[in-house]
Short mmCIF file of C-alpha atoms in Angstrom, two decimals:
data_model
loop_
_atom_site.label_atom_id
_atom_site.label_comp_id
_atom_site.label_asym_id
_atom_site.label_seq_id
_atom_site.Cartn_x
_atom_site.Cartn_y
_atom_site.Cartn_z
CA UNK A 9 23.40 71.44 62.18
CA UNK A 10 24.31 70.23 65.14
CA UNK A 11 27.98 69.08 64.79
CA UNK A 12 28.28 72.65 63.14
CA UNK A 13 26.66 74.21 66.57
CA UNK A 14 28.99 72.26 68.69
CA UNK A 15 31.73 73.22 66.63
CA UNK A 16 31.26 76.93 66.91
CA UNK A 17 30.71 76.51 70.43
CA UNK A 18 33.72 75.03 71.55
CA UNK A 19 35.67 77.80 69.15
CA UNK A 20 34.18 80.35 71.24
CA UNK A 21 34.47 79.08 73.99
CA UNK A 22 38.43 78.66 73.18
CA UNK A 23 38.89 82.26 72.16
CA UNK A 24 37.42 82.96 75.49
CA UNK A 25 39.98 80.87 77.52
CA UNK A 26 42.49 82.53 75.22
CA UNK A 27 41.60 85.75 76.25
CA UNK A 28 41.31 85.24 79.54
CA UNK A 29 44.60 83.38 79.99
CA UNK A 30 46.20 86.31 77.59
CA UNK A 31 44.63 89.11 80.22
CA UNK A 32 46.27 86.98 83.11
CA UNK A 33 50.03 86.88 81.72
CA UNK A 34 49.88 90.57 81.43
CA UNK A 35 48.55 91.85 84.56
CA UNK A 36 51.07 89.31 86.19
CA UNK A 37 53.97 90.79 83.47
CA UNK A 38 53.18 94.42 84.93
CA UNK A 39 52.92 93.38 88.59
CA UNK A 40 56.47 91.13 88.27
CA UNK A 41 57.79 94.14 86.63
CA UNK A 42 56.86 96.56 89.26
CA UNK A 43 57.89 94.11 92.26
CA UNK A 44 61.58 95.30 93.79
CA UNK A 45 64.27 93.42 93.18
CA UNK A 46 67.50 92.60 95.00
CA UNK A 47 69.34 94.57 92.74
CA UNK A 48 66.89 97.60 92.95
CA UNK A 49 67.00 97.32 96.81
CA UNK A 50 70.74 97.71 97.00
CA UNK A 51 70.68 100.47 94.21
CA UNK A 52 70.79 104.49 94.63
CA UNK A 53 66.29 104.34 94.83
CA UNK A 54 66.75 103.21 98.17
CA UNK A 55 69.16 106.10 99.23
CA UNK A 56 67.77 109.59 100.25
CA UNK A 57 68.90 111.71 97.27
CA UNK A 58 72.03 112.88 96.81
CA UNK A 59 73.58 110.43 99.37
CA UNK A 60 75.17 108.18 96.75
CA UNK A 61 76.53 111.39 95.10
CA UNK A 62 77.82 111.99 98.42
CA UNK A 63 79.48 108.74 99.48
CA UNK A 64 81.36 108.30 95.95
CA UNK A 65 84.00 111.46 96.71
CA UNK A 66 84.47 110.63 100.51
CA UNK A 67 87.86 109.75 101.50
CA UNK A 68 86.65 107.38 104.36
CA UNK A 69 85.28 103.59 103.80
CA UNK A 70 81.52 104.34 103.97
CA UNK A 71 78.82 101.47 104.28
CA UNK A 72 74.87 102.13 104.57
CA UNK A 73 72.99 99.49 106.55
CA UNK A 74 68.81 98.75 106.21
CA UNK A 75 66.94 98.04 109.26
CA UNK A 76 68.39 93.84 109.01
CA UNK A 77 71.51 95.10 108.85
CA UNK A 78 72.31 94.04 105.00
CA UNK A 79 74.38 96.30 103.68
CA UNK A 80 72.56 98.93 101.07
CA UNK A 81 75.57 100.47 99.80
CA UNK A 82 79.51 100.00 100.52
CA UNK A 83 82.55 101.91 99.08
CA UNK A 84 85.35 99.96 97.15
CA UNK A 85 87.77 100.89 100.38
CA UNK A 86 85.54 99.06 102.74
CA UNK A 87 85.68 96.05 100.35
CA UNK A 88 89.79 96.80 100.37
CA UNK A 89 89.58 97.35 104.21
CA UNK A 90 87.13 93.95 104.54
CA UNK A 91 84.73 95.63 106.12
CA UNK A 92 82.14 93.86 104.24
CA UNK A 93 82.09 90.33 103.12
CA UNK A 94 79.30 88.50 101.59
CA UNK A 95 76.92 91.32 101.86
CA UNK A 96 77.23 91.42 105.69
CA UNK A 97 79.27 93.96 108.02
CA UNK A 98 82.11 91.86 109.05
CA UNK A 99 83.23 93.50 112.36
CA UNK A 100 81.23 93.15 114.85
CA UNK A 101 82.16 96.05 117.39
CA UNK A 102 81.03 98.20 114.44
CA UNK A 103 78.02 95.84 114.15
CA UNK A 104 76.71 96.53 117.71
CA UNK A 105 77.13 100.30 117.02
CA UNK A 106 74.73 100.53 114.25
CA UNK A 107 72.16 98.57 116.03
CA UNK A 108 72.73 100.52 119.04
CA UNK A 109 72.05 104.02 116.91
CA UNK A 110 69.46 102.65 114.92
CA UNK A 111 67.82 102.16 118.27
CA UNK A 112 68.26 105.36 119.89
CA UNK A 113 69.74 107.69 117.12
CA UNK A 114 72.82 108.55 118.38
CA UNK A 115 76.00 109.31 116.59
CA UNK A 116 78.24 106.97 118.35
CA UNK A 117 82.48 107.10 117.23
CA UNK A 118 85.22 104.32 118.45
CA UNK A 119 88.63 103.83 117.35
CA UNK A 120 89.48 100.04 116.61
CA UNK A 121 92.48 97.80 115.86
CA UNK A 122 91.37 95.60 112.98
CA UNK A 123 93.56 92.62 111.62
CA UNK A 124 94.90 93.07 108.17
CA UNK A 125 93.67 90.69 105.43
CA UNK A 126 96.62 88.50 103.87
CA UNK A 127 98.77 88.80 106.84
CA UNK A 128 100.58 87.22 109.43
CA UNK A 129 99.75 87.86 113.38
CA UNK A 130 100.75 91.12 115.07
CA UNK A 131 100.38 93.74 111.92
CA UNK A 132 96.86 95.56 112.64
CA UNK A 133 95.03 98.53 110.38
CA UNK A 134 94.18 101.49 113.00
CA UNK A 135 91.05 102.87 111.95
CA UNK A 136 88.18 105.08 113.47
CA UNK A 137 84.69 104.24 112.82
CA UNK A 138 81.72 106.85 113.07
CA UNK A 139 78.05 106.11 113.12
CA UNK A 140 74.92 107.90 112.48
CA UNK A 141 71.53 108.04 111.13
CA UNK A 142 70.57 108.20 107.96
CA UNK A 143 66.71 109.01 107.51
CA UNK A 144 64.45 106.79 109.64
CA UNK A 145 65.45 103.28 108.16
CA UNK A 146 69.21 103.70 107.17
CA UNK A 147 72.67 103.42 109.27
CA UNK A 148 75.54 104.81 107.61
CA UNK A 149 78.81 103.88 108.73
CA UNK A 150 81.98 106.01 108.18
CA UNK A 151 85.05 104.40 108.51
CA UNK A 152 88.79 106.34 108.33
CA UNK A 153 91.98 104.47 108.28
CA UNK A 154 94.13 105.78 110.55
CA UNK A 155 97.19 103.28 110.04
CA UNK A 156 100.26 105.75 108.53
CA UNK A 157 98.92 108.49 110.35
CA UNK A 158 99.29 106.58 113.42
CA UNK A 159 102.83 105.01 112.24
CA UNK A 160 103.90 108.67 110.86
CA UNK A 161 103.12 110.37 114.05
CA UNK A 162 105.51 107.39 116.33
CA UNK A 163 107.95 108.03 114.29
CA UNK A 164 108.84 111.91 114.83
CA UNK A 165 107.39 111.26 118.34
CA UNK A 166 110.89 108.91 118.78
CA UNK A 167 113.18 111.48 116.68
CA UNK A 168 112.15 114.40 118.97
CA UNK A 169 112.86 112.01 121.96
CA UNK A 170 116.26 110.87 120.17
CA UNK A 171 116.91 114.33 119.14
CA UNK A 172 116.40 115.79 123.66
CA UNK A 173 118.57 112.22 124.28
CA UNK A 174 121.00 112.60 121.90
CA UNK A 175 121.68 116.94 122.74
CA UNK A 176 121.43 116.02 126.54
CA UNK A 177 123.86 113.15 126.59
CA UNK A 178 127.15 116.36 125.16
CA UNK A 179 125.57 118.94 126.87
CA UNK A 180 125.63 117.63 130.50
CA UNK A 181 128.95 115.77 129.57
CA UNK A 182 130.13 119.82 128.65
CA UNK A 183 128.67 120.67 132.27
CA UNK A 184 130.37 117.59 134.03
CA UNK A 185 133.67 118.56 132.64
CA UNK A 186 133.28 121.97 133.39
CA UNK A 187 132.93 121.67 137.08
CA UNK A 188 135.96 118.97 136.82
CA UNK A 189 138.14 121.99 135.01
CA UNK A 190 137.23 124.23 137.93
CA UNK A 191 137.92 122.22 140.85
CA UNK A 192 141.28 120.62 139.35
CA UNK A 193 142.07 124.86 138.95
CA UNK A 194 145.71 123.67 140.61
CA UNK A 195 146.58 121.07 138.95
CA UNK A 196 147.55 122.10 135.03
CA UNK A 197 147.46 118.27 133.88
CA UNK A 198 144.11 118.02 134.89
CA UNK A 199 143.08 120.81 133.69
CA UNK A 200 144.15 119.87 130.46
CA UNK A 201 143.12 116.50 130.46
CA UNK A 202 139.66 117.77 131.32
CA UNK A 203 139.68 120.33 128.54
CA UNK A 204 140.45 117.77 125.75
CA UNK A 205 137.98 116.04 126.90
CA UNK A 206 135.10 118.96 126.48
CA UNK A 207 136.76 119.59 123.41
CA UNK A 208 135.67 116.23 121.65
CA UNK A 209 132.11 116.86 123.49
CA UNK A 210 132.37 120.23 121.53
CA UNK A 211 132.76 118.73 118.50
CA UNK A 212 130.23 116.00 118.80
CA UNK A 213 127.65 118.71 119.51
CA UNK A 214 128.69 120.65 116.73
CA UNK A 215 128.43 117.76 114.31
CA UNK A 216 125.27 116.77 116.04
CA UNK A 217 123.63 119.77 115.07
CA UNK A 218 124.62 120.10 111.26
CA UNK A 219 123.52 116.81 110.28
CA UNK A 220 120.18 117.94 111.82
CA UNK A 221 120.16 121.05 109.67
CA UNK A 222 120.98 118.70 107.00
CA UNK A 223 118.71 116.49 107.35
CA UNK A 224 116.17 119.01 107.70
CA UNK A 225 117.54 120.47 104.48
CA UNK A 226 117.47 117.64 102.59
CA UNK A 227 113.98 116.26 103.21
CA UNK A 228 112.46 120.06 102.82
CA UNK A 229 114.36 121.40 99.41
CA UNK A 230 113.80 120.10 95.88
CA UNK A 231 117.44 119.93 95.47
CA UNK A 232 117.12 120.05 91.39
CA UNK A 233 115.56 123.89 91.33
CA UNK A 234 119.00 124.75 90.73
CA UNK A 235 120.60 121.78 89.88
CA UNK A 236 123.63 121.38 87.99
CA UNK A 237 125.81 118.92 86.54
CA UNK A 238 128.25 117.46 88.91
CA UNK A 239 131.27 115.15 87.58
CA UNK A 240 131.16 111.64 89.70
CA UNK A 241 134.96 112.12 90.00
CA UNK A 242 134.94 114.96 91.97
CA UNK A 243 132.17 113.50 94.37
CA UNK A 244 134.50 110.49 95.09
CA UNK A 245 138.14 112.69 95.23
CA UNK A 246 135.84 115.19 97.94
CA UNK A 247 134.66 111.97 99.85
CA UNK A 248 138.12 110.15 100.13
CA UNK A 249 139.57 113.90 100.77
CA UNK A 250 136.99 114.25 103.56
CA UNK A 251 137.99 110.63 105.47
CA UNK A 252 141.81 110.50 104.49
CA UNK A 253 142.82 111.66 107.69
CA UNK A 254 141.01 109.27 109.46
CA UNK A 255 141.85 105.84 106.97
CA UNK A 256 145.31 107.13 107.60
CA UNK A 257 145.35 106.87 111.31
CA UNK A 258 144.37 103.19 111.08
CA UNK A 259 146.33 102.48 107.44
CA UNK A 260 142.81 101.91 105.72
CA UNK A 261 143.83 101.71 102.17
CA UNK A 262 141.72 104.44 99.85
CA UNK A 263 141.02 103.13 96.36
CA UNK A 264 138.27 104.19 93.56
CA UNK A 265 137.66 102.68 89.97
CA UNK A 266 135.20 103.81 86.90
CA UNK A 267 134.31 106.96 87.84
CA UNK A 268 136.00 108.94 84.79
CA UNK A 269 133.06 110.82 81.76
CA UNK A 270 130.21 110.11 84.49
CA UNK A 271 128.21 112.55 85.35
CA UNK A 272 124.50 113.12 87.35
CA UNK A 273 122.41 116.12 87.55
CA UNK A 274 121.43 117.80 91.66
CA UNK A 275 122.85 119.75 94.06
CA UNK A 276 126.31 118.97 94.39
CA UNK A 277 126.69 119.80 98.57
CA UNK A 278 124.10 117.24 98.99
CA UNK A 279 125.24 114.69 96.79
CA UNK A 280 129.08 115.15 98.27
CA UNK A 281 127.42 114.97 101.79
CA UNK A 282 125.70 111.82 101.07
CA UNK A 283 128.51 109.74 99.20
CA UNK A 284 131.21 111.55 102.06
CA UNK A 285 128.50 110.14 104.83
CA UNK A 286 129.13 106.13 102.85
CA UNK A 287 132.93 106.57 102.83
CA UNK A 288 133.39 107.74 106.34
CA UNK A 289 130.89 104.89 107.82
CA UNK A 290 132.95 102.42 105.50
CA UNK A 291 136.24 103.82 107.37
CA UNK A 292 134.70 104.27 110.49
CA UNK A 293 133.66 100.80 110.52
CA UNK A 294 136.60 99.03 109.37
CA UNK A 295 139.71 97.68 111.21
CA UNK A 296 143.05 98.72 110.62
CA UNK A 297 145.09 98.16 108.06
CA UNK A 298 141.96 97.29 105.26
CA UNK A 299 140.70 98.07 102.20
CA UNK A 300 137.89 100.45 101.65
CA UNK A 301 136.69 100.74 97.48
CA UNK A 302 134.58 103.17 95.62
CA UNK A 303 133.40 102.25 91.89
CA UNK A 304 131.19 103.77 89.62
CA UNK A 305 129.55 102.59 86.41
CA UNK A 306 126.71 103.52 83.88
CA UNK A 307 124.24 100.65 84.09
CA UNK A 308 120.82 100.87 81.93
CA UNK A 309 117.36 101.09 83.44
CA UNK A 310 114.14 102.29 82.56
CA UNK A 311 113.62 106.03 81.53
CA UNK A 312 116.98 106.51 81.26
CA UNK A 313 120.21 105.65 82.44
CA UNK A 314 121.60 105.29 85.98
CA UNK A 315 125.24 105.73 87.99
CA UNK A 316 125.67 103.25 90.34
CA UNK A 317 128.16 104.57 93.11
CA UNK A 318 129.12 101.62 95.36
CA UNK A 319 131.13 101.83 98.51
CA UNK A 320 132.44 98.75 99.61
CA UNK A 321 134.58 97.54 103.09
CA UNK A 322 135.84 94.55 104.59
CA UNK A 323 134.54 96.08 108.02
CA UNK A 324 132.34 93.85 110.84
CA UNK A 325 129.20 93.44 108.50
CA UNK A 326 125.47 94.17 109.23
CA UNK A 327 122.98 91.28 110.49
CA UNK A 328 119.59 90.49 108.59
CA UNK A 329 117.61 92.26 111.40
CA UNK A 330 119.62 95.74 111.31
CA UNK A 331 119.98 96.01 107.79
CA UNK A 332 115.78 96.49 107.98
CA UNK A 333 116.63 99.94 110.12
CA UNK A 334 120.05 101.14 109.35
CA UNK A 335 118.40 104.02 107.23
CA UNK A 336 116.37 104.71 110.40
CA UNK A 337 117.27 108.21 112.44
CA UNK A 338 119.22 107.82 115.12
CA UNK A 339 119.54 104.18 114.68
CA UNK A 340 122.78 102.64 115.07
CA UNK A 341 124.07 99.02 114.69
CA UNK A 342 126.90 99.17 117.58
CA UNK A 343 126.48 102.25 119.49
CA UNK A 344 129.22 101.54 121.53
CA UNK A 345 131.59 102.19 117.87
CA UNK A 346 129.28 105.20 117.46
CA UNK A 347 130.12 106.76 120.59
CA UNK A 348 133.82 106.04 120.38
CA UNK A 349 133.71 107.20 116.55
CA UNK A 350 131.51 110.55 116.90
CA UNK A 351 128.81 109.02 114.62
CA UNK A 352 125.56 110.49 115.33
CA UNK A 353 122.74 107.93 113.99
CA UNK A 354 121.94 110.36 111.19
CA UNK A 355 124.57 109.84 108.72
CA UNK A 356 122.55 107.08 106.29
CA UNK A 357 119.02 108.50 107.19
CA UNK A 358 120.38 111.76 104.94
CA UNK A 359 121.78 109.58 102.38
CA UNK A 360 118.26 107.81 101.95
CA UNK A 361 116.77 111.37 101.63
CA UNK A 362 119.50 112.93 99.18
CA UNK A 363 119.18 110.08 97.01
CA UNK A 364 114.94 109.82 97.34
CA UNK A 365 115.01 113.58 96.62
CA UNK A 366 117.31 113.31 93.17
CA UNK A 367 115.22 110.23 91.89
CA UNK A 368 117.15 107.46 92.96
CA UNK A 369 117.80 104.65 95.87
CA UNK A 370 120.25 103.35 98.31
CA UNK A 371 120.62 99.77 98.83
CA UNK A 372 122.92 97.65 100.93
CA UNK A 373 124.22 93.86 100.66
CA UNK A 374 126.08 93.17 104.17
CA UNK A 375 127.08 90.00 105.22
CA UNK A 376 128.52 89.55 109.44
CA UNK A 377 132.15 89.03 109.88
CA UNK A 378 132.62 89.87 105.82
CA UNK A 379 132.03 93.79 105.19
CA UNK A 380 128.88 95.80 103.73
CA UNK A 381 128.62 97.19 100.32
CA UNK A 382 126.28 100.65 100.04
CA UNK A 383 124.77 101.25 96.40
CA UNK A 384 123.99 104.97 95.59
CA UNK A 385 121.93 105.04 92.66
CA UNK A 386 121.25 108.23 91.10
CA UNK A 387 119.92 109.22 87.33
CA UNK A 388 122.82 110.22 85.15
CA UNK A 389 122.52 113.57 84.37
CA UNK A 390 119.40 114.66 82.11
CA UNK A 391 116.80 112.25 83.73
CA UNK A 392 117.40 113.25 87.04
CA UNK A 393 114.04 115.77 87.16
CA UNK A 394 111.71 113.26 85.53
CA UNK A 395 112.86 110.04 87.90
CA UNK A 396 112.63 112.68 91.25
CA UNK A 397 108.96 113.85 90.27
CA UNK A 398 107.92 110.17 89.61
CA UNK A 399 109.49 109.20 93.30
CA UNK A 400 106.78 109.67 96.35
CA UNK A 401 107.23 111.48 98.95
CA UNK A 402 109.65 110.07 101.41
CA UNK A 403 108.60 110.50 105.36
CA UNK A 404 108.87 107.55 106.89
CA UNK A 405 112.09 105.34 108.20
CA UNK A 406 110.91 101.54 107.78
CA UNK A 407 111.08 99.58 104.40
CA UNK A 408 113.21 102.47 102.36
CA UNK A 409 115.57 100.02 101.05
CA UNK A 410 116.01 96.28 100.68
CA UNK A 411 118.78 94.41 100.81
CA UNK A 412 119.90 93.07 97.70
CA UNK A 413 123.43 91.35 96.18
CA UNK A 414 125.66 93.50 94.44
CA UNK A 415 127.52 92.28 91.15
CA UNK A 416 131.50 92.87 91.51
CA UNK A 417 132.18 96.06 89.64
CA UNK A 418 135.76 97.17 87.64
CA UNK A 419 138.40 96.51 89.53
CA UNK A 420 139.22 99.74 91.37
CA UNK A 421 142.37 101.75 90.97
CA UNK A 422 144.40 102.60 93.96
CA UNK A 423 144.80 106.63 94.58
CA UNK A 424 147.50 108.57 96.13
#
């Protein structure tokens, strides 16, 4: 009786321990499960509702800070913009802000140069950064990149100062010469000498102020609303028409190959501007008594085919360093040629535009002392509309092209 009474005793006393152990694990299960996690306090519960809602369709880098300063919530594009790294607010400017409005609860705005991730020394992102409360505990951080506005904004502040330079430099030359024709009023030579002179002012005014019509034609017009199909023969017999004057004067030799049963799809005054604006650098640039080529060929690419127009001289060449601006506005590699040949510094920026706005590209492969070959690429006619809607929208001047080697194209044949 005994052994049996221990027995029974030590079994209850078991299913006690059991029991209580079994009561334990749950009440620690439900407290474990009801403890915060990390996850949970970087997660929308912490956020006053409708903030996260809020942040997601924001244009700006947004980051919410607790009261340590660990970041509760961060946007992909201030990950992009390394804002944050390793949980933390990275810059420290923007740092000091949110602990100085956390403090005092003021919305405090700064605009900052930031260095760009992946780069080399002296390229910076421009960015503004705005701070303010959010609910008693919470920072949020707003941060807008303000790079290509910035970059967008220097570059038609230098055309309008180009564009006063450049209208100043004939108009007071027009003036000079004017008094000069009035007090040489005796002397008929001088007169005349004086009047030739305003006469190539004149004209350099004149041609001054259509290419800036054109150009603002060109980069405002969607030149294939009424497009048409335009023969690539006629482009090049218009562009060696419009320079055969001035390849005669210095015995520039005219030739042009492959261009026969090619055709592409735009407005045909722009596309004869842009491929005349090629030829009559090429001459322009050349030395007497060279050769200046234009060939054309189908070559395939994807979504359709393209016409390769290349214009090719044995002129002075372009170095490494210009060939990154030539397409620039008002840029010119010798100005002192560009002033003794009329050129105005717009010639290749409207080329970059005609060819952007028809849904194709201008390249260049230059080497100094050797000549330059200019590429105009253009969609043969039919998938001209489709390649100009896939193309972005072209308002810069930097970085439109790259220079690139050309492969040697038919031999050319020599025109009247």
């Amino acid at each position: 009786m005994d052994v049996n009474a221990a027995v029974a005793a030590a079994a209850a006393i078991a299913g006690v321990l059991t029991g209580v152990i079994a009561m334990l694990a749950f009440r620690w299960s439900e407290r474990d499960q009801k403890r915060p996690t990390r996850t949970s306090l970087h997660t929308d519960p912490v956020l006053p509702p409708g903030v996260d809602t809020v942040l997601s369709v924001l244009r700006s880098s947004a980051v919410v800070l607790d009261e340590a300063d660990a970041v509760v919530k961060a946007s992909s594009a201030a990950y992009a913009l390394g804002l944050v790294r390793g949980g933390k607010l990275s810059v420290e400017p923007m740092l000091q802000m949110a602990r100085d409005t956390r403090r005092d609860g003021e919305i405090r705005q700064v605009e900052l140069d930031l260095p760009r991730r992946g780069t080399g020394r002296g390229e910076a992102l421009a960015v503004s950064a705005r701070v303010a409360p959010l609910g008693s505990r919470l920072v949020l951080l707003l941060v807008e990149d303000l790079t290509e506005a910035r970059r967008i904004e220097a570059v038609r502040r230098d055309f309008v100062a180009n564009v006063s330079h450049e209208l100043k430099t004939p108009v007071g030359a027009l003036s000079l010469l004017s008094e000069a024709v009035m007090d040489a009023s005796d002397d008929p030579e001088a007169v005349q000498r004086f009047a030739g002179r305003m006469q190539i002012e004149a004209t350099r005014l004149t041609n001054l102020v259509q290419e800036l019509i054109d150009l603002s034609r060109v980069q405002n017009d969607d030149p294939l609303e009424d497009a048409e199909p335009v023969r690539v023969d006629e482009l090049v017999a218009e562009a060696i028409d419009r320079c055969r004057h001035q390849a005669g004067t210095k015995q520039i030799t005219m030739a042009a190959g492959g261009t026969a049963d090619l055709h592409v799809r735009g407005n045909r005054g722009q596309l004869a501007a842009a491929l005349g604006n090629l030829v009559e650098n090429a001459v322009n640039y050349s030395p007497a008594r060279t050769r200046v080529g234009i060939a054309a060929r189908r070559v395939p690419a994807p979504g359709g085919d393209m016409i390769e127009l290349a214009v090719t001289d044995q002129g002075i060449g372009i170095s490494d360093k210009d060939k990154e601006r030539i397409f620039e506005r008002f840029y010119r590699v010798d100005p002192a040629r560009s002033r003794a040949t009329g050129g105005t510094g717009l010639g290749l920026a409207i080329v970059k535009h005609v060819a952007a706005s028809h849904g194709g590209e201008v390249t260049v492969w230059s080497a100094e002392g050797q000549g330059s070959t200019f590429t105009l690429r253009l969609p043969e006619a039919g998938a001209a509309r489709d390649r100009a809607h896939q193309h972005p929208d072209l308002d810069d001047e930097a970085g439109t092209t790259e220079s690139s080697p050309y492969e040697p194209l038919p031999a050319p044949e020599v025109l009247p």
